[in-house]
Each structure stands twice: as C-alpha cells, then as structure tokens.
Tab-separated table of C-alpha atoms in Angstrom:
chain	number	residue	atom	x	y	z
A	1	MET	CA	246.247	62.705	-113.087
A	2	GLY	CA	249.372	61.451	-111.494
A	3	LEU	CA	247.326	57.716	-111.975
A	4	PHE	CA	246.185	58.531	-115.601
A	5	THR	CA	250.121	59.632	-116.719
A	6	VAL	CA	251.401	56.273	-115.028
A	7	TYR	CA	248.720	54.229	-117.715
A	8	LEU	CA	250.057	56.944	-120.660
A	9	LYS	CA	253.608	55.471	-120.047
A	10	LEU	CA	251.962	51.868	-120.016
A	11	SER	CA	250.666	51.717	-123.309
A	12	LEU	CA	249.165	53.761	-126.151
A	13	PHE	CA	245.547	51.773	-124.967
A	14	GLY	CA	245.610	53.660	-121.481
A	15	LEU	CA	246.055	57.000	-123.297
A	16	ALA	CA	243.039	56.356	-125.284
A	17	MET	CA	240.960	55.256	-122.415
A	18	TRP	CA	242.213	58.288	-120.502
A	19	LEU	CA	241.315	60.591	-123.417
A	20	ALA	CA	237.884	58.839	-123.397
A	21	LEU	CA	237.332	59.780	-119.758
A	22	PRO	CA	234.865	62.670	-119.367
A	23	ALA	CA	236.662	66.470	-118.346
A	24	VAL	CA	237.298	66.668	-114.449
A	25	ALA	CA	237.526	70.188	-112.672
A	26	GLN	CA	240.947	70.357	-111.617
A	27	PRO	CA	241.043	72.904	-108.242
A	28	SER	CA	242.512	76.208	-109.189
A	29	GLN	CA	245.799	77.459	-107.941
A	30	VAL	CA	243.733	80.072	-106.013
A	31	GLU	CA	241.980	77.625	-104.469
A	32	GLN	CA	244.777	75.058	-103.839
A	33	THR	CA	246.267	78.449	-102.053
A	34	ALA	CA	242.963	79.147	-99.831
A	35	ALA	CA	242.933	75.540	-98.881
A	36	THR	CA	246.103	75.112	-97.713
A	37	GLN	CA	245.748	78.704	-95.990
A	38	THR	CA	242.655	77.556	-94.221
A	39	ALA	CA	244.370	74.105	-93.172
A	40	LYS	CA	247.291	76.316	-91.465
A	41	LEU	CA	245.241	78.448	-89.837
A	42	ASN	CA	243.025	75.611	-87.984
A	43	GLN	CA	246.799	74.252	-86.632
A	44	LEU	CA	247.429	77.799	-85.360
A	45	ILE	CA	244.139	78.077	-83.872
A	46	LYS	CA	245.367	77.310	-79.803
A	47	GLN	CA	242.782	74.829	-78.232
A	48	CYS	CA	243.096	73.695	-74.413
A	49	HIS	CA	241.037	73.256	-71.586
A	50	ARG	CA	240.905	73.921	-67.819
A	51	SER	CA	238.755	72.140	-64.983
A	52	ALA	CA	237.801	73.065	-61.294
A	53	SER	CA	235.977	71.324	-58.896
A	54	TYR	CA	234.924	73.028	-55.662
A	55	ASP	CA	233.754	72.346	-51.997
A	56	ILE	CA	230.061	74.105	-51.191
A	57	PHE	CA	229.874	75.312	-47.662
A	58	LEU	CA	226.395	77.237	-45.641
A	59	SER	CA	227.476	78.662	-42.583
A	60	GLY	CA	230.253	76.414	-42.091
A	61	ILE	CA	228.789	73.110	-42.943
A	62	HIS	CA	230.065	70.941	-46.122
A	63	THR	CA	226.654	70.991	-48.017
A	64	GLY	CA	227.839	70.051	-51.655
A	65	THR	CA	230.436	70.012	-54.906
A	66	MET	CA	230.580	72.036	-58.164
A	67	GLU	CA	232.662	70.865	-61.181
A	68	ARG	CA	233.380	73.444	-63.670
A	69	VAL	CA	235.195	72.611	-66.721
A	70	GLU	CA	236.488	75.629	-70.191
A	71	ASN	CA	236.841	74.074	-73.720
A	72	TRP	CA	239.104	76.738	-75.292
A	73	LYS	CA	239.470	77.010	-79.188
A	74	GLY	CA	240.946	80.430	-80.065
A	75	LYS	CA	238.802	83.028	-78.908
A	76	THR	CA	236.097	81.101	-78.156
A	77	ALA	CA	235.492	78.861	-75.303
A	78	VAL	CA	232.471	76.963	-73.840
A	79	VAL	CA	232.081	76.417	-70.249
A	80	THR	CA	230.210	73.831	-68.498
A	81	SER	CA	229.522	73.543	-64.862
A	82	SER	CA	227.409	71.139	-62.537
A	83	SER	CA	226.855	71.100	-59.081
A	84	LYS	CA	225.113	69.190	-56.341
A	85	ALA	CA	223.879	70.307	-52.870
A	86	SER	CA	221.624	69.700	-50.270
A	87	ILE	CA	220.364	71.751	-47.318
A	88	LEU	CA	218.295	70.208	-44.206
A	89	GLY	CA	217.346	67.592	-46.452
A	90	ILE	CA	216.490	69.546	-49.449
A	91	GLY	CA	218.252	68.728	-52.418
A	92	THR	CA	219.188	70.481	-55.952
A	93	GLN	CA	221.348	69.858	-59.030
A	94	TYR	CA	222.500	72.924	-61.246
A	95	GLN	CA	223.838	72.477	-65.158
A	96	GLN	CA	224.932	75.049	-67.027
A	97	ARG	CA	226.816	75.111	-70.886
A	98	ALA	CA	227.526	78.770	-72.160
A	99	GLU	CA	229.073	79.614	-74.720
A	100	LEU	CA	231.536	82.662	-75.127
A	101	SER	CA	233.674	84.875	-77.157
A	102	TRP	CA	235.836	87.762	-77.533
A	103	SER	CA	234.595	90.490	-78.963
A	104	THR	CA	236.841	92.840	-81.256
A	105	LYS	CA	234.687	95.787	-81.058
A	106	THR	CA	234.590	96.326	-77.346
A	107	ASP	CA	238.027	93.887	-76.241
A	108	GLU	CA	236.240	91.711	-73.799
A	109	TRP	CA	235.027	88.337	-73.386
A	110	LEU	CA	230.845	88.105	-74.078
A	111	THR	CA	228.560	85.232	-73.464
A	112	ASP	CA	226.727	84.113	-77.037
A	113	LYS	CA	224.634	82.064	-75.255
A	114	PHE	CA	223.780	79.471	-72.444
A	115	HIS	CA	221.563	76.570	-71.073
A	116	GLN	CA	220.626	76.318	-67.093
A	117	LYS	CA	218.874	73.657	-65.861
A	118	VAL	CA	218.076	73.043	-61.971
A	119	THR	CA	216.348	70.158	-60.263
A	120	GLY	CA	214.925	70.247	-57.184
A	121	PHE	CA	214.798	73.466	-55.111
A	122	ARG	CA	213.847	76.146	-57.535
A	123	ALA	CA	213.779	73.745	-59.949
A	124	ARG	CA	213.860	75.586	-63.943
A	125	ASP	CA	215.263	75.087	-67.544
A	126	MET	CA	216.552	78.387	-68.604
A	127	GLN	CA	217.254	79.504	-72.443
A	128	VAL	CA	219.398	82.819	-73.248
A	129	SER	CA	220.626	83.926	-76.330
A	130	PHE	CA	222.555	87.774	-76.557
A	131	SER	CA	222.774	90.060	-79.064
A	132	ASN	CA	223.851	93.705	-79.800
A	133	ASN	CA	226.845	93.010	-78.561
A	134	GLY	CA	225.823	91.575	-75.005
A	135	ARG	CA	223.215	94.220	-74.539
A	136	ASP	CA	220.177	92.610	-75.583
A	137	THR	CA	218.972	89.002	-74.307
A	138	GLU	CA	216.016	86.532	-74.761
A	139	VAL	CA	215.465	84.508	-72.102
A	140	ASP	CA	213.361	81.238	-71.926
A	141	ILE	CA	212.501	79.839	-68.635
A	142	ASP	CA	210.223	76.740	-68.938
A	143	GLY	CA	208.593	78.431	-72.322
A	144	ASP	CA	207.898	81.889	-70.728
A	145	ILE	CA	210.170	84.417	-72.824
A	146	GLU	CA	210.915	87.815	-71.572
A	147	ARG	CA	213.404	90.401	-73.338
A	148	TYR	CA	216.214	92.256	-71.339
A	149	HIS	CA	218.241	95.192	-72.511
A	150	SER	CA	221.390	96.745	-70.494
A	151	LYS	CA	222.480	100.335	-72.246
A	152	SER	CA	226.090	100.843	-71.482
A	153	ILE	CA	228.049	97.246	-70.149
A	154	ALA	CA	227.068	93.835	-71.342
A	155	LEU	CA	225.025	91.408	-69.708
A	156	ARG	CA	227.046	87.956	-69.008
A	157	ASP	CA	226.171	84.942	-67.599
A	158	VAL	CA	227.743	83.781	-64.264
A	159	ASP	CA	230.358	81.840	-65.982
A	160	THR	CA	231.555	84.773	-68.246
A	161	LEU	CA	231.219	86.817	-64.858
A	162	ALA	CA	234.147	85.122	-63.750
A	163	ILE	CA	236.507	85.082	-66.720
A	164	GLN	CA	236.088	88.864	-67.252
A	165	MET	CA	236.627	89.482	-64.090
A	166	ARG	CA	240.343	87.535	-64.200
A	167	HIS	CA	240.555	89.315	-67.820
A	168	PHE	CA	240.312	92.669	-66.097
A	169	LEU	CA	242.624	91.492	-63.074
A	170	LEU	CA	245.483	90.821	-65.632
A	171	GLN	CA	244.985	94.458	-67.201
A	172	GLY	CA	245.326	95.768	-63.520
A	173	ARG	CA	242.120	97.401	-63.273
A	174	THR	CA	241.258	98.017	-59.914
A	175	GLN	CA	237.705	98.474	-60.060
A	176	PHE	CA	235.381	97.644	-62.342
A	177	ALA	CA	231.281	97.375	-63.299
A	178	LEU	CA	229.621	93.887	-64.529
A	179	VAL	CA	225.815	92.867	-65.158
A	180	ARG	CA	224.554	89.436	-64.749
A	181	GLN	CA	221.521	88.044	-66.774
A	182	ALA	CA	219.623	86.572	-63.811
A	183	SER	CA	216.268	84.234	-64.068
A	184	ASP	CA	213.924	87.162	-63.952
A	185	ALA	CA	215.860	90.389	-63.861
A	186	ILE	CA	219.224	92.174	-64.421
A	187	GLU	CA	221.294	93.044	-61.939
A	188	PRO	CA	224.448	95.156	-61.584
A	189	TYR	CA	227.387	95.098	-59.811
A	190	GLN	CA	230.350	97.180	-59.104
A	191	LEU	CA	233.477	95.496	-57.771
A	192	TYR	CA	236.605	96.311	-56.068
A	193	VAL	CA	239.998	95.135	-55.992
A	194	LYS	CA	241.728	94.775	-52.785
A	195	GLN	CA	244.786	94.419	-51.184
A	196	GLN	CA	246.575	91.279	-52.035
A	197	LYS	CA	247.059	88.387	-48.569
A	198	LYS	CA	248.572	85.112	-47.962
A	199	ALA	CA	246.460	82.183	-47.318
A	200	ASN	CA	246.494	78.671	-47.024
A	201	ILE	CA	244.948	76.571	-49.749
A	202	GLU	CA	245.145	72.732	-49.619
A	203	PRO	CA	246.333	70.837	-51.438
A	204	TRP	CA	248.698	73.694	-52.542
A	205	GLY	CA	249.952	75.541	-49.735
A	206	GLU	CA	250.174	79.350	-49.020
A	207	LEU	CA	248.753	81.048	-52.138
A	208	THR	CA	248.713	84.873	-52.685
A	209	LEU	CA	245.187	85.845	-53.145
A	210	ILE	CA	243.607	88.491	-54.887
A	211	PRO	CA	240.070	89.662	-53.216
A	212	VAL	CA	237.434	91.637	-55.382
A	213	GLU	CA	234.420	92.295	-53.953
A	214	GLN	CA	231.346	93.134	-54.988
A	215	THR	CA	228.707	94.997	-54.180
A	216	GLY	CA	224.993	95.386	-55.432
A	217	GLU	CA	222.197	92.856	-55.593
A	218	GLU	CA	224.276	90.403	-54.201
A	219	LYS	CA	227.497	90.955	-52.024
A	220	VAL	CA	230.420	88.476	-52.537
A	221	THR	CA	234.066	88.814	-52.114
A	222	TYR	CA	236.137	86.635	-54.786
A	223	TYR	CA	239.606	85.405	-54.492
A	224	PHE	CA	241.912	85.225	-57.332
A	225	ALA	CA	245.239	83.344	-57.575
A	226	PRO	CA	248.138	84.485	-59.333
A	227	GLU	CA	249.897	81.049	-58.724
A	228	LEU	CA	247.133	79.185	-60.426
A	229	ASP	CA	246.609	81.573	-63.255
A	230	TYR	CA	244.613	84.078	-61.790
A	231	GLN	CA	241.952	81.178	-61.480
A	232	LEU	CA	238.965	81.719	-59.039
A	233	VAL	CA	239.945	79.993	-55.620
A	234	LYS	CA	237.623	81.072	-52.976
A	235	ALA	CA	234.295	82.741	-53.219
A	236	ARG	CA	232.213	83.487	-49.964
A	237	TYR	CA	228.657	85.082	-50.078
A	238	HIS	CA	227.692	87.941	-47.704
A	239	GLY	CA	224.265	86.929	-46.498
A	240	ILE	CA	222.571	88.430	-44.060
A	241	ILE	CA	221.392	85.020	-42.286
A	242	LEU	CA	223.440	82.612	-43.951
A	243	GLN	CA	226.790	82.528	-44.940
A	244	GLY	CA	227.995	80.482	-48.268
A	245	LEU	CA	231.318	80.028	-49.339
A	246	ILE	CA	233.068	78.109	-52.301
A	247	GLU	CA	236.421	76.789	-51.939
A	248	LEU	CA	238.605	75.087	-54.907
A	249	ASN	CA	239.883	71.617	-53.902
A	250	ALA	CA	241.316	70.207	-57.649
A	251	TYR	CA	242.357	72.617	-60.554
A	252	SER	CA	244.301	71.142	-63.965
A	253	SER	CA	244.950	73.365	-66.995
A	254	THR	CA	246.631	72.383	-70.612
A	255	CYS	CA	246.558	76.480	-71.150
A	256	GLU	CA	249.351	78.512	-71.735
C-alpha cells in the first residue's frame, strides 16, 4: 500500500491506475500478530552443538577411533556418531544418525528414530522407528522387519541412553533402569551411581569422574565428568575374554 500511496500523491493518473487494480488481500491483524510471535519464538529456540572424539582400546591395544556430534535445537537433537576399528586385520566401520526429543508426558529424553549402518564385520543396515512414548519399536534390518515392546521403560538407542544417563545424574539419581533396542532383542540394564573419583584425562589433566556401573546383558562402567558439563569421558566394557575401553581425547561445545 505504501508504494501506491506515493503514486497517489504524484498525480490523479496514479490514483486512477490504483483504483483500477484488482483487490489484494492484506494480512489481518491476527495473522500479522501470529507471524510476529512465530518469528520471536524461532529466535528463542536455542541451537547449539557438542562434539567429542574418543580412542578405542581392546585389551589395552589401540584399535580405532569414534566421533560423536550432538546438534541441538530446543528440546530436540540429532546425534551422529561414527567409528572405525580394526582387530587382527579385520576392519569394521560404524555410522549412526539418531533423532531424539523431550517427552513432556514422561519428562525424559526419548529416541524418535535412528539409522545405523555397519560395514565389514557384522555388516548390517538397520533402521528403527519408535512409537507409544518409546514403548514400541519397528526394526528394519536389511529389509527384514521385527517389532518390539517394552511394558514400563522406554526403549532407546545407545546415544539417547547416554543423554538420559546424564539427565539422571543432573537430577541426583543414584540408581535407575534403562532399556536399549538392540538389533535382534531388547536389552534391560540396571545402573548404579558409585562414589566419585579423581583421574588424569589428557589433555584436561585431573578431572572428577562419576562412575555409573551397568549390570544386565552387558556389564559396562561409564564415567561422566562434571567439569566437562557431565559428558561421558570414558566407558569400560567388562568382557569375559576381552576388555574394551573408549576414552575421550577431544571435546568442544557451544551449549550452555
């Protein structure tokens, strides 16, 4: 309308041309207000990312590396992780993309879906979708579909498990239960928070570590560091024959 007003002031011909134009619907006050509120809301949604790199050891031998990136947008996140490892000349590569979000119904982080690809040893292409507030899953592995159900505890992928563990630690919980959606089963775990300890983790030096011991299908001890925003800095797999370890070597974050 402003441009046509200028034409009106210039000449009567401008006025005549304006009146001859077809009517153009203008946004209502309600529509304008809604658009303004949406724009402000988008500005308020916090976006940030965290990235971490880990070394992988098997029985004390360095066998590979793992990278993990969390991209956050408000109460949702996309986590991408990848690893490369080689054991006795047998190589394997792992890639996963997981989408997760906060459930206002149950106050917890839940996996929405994830896509995992493994090449080399135990190769597979696995896609999983979650429903019923994380209690039901549909698992597609190389075109073969299976469905799983958990009665009381949400199913999650491994990356969302770590994020939910961190959430429980921030709440001050000392024990909790979690369930992982594996490739061919659901694996329930009971986890216990142990006494804090000090350890030297390069390149940060001495850090306070909170050990969380996992029992169940797999026995693992996770170590979270309050000085690094309660991020996972170490995880030790307690196998009968082989002992596995991942250890943080680099970390960056733009999150508060």
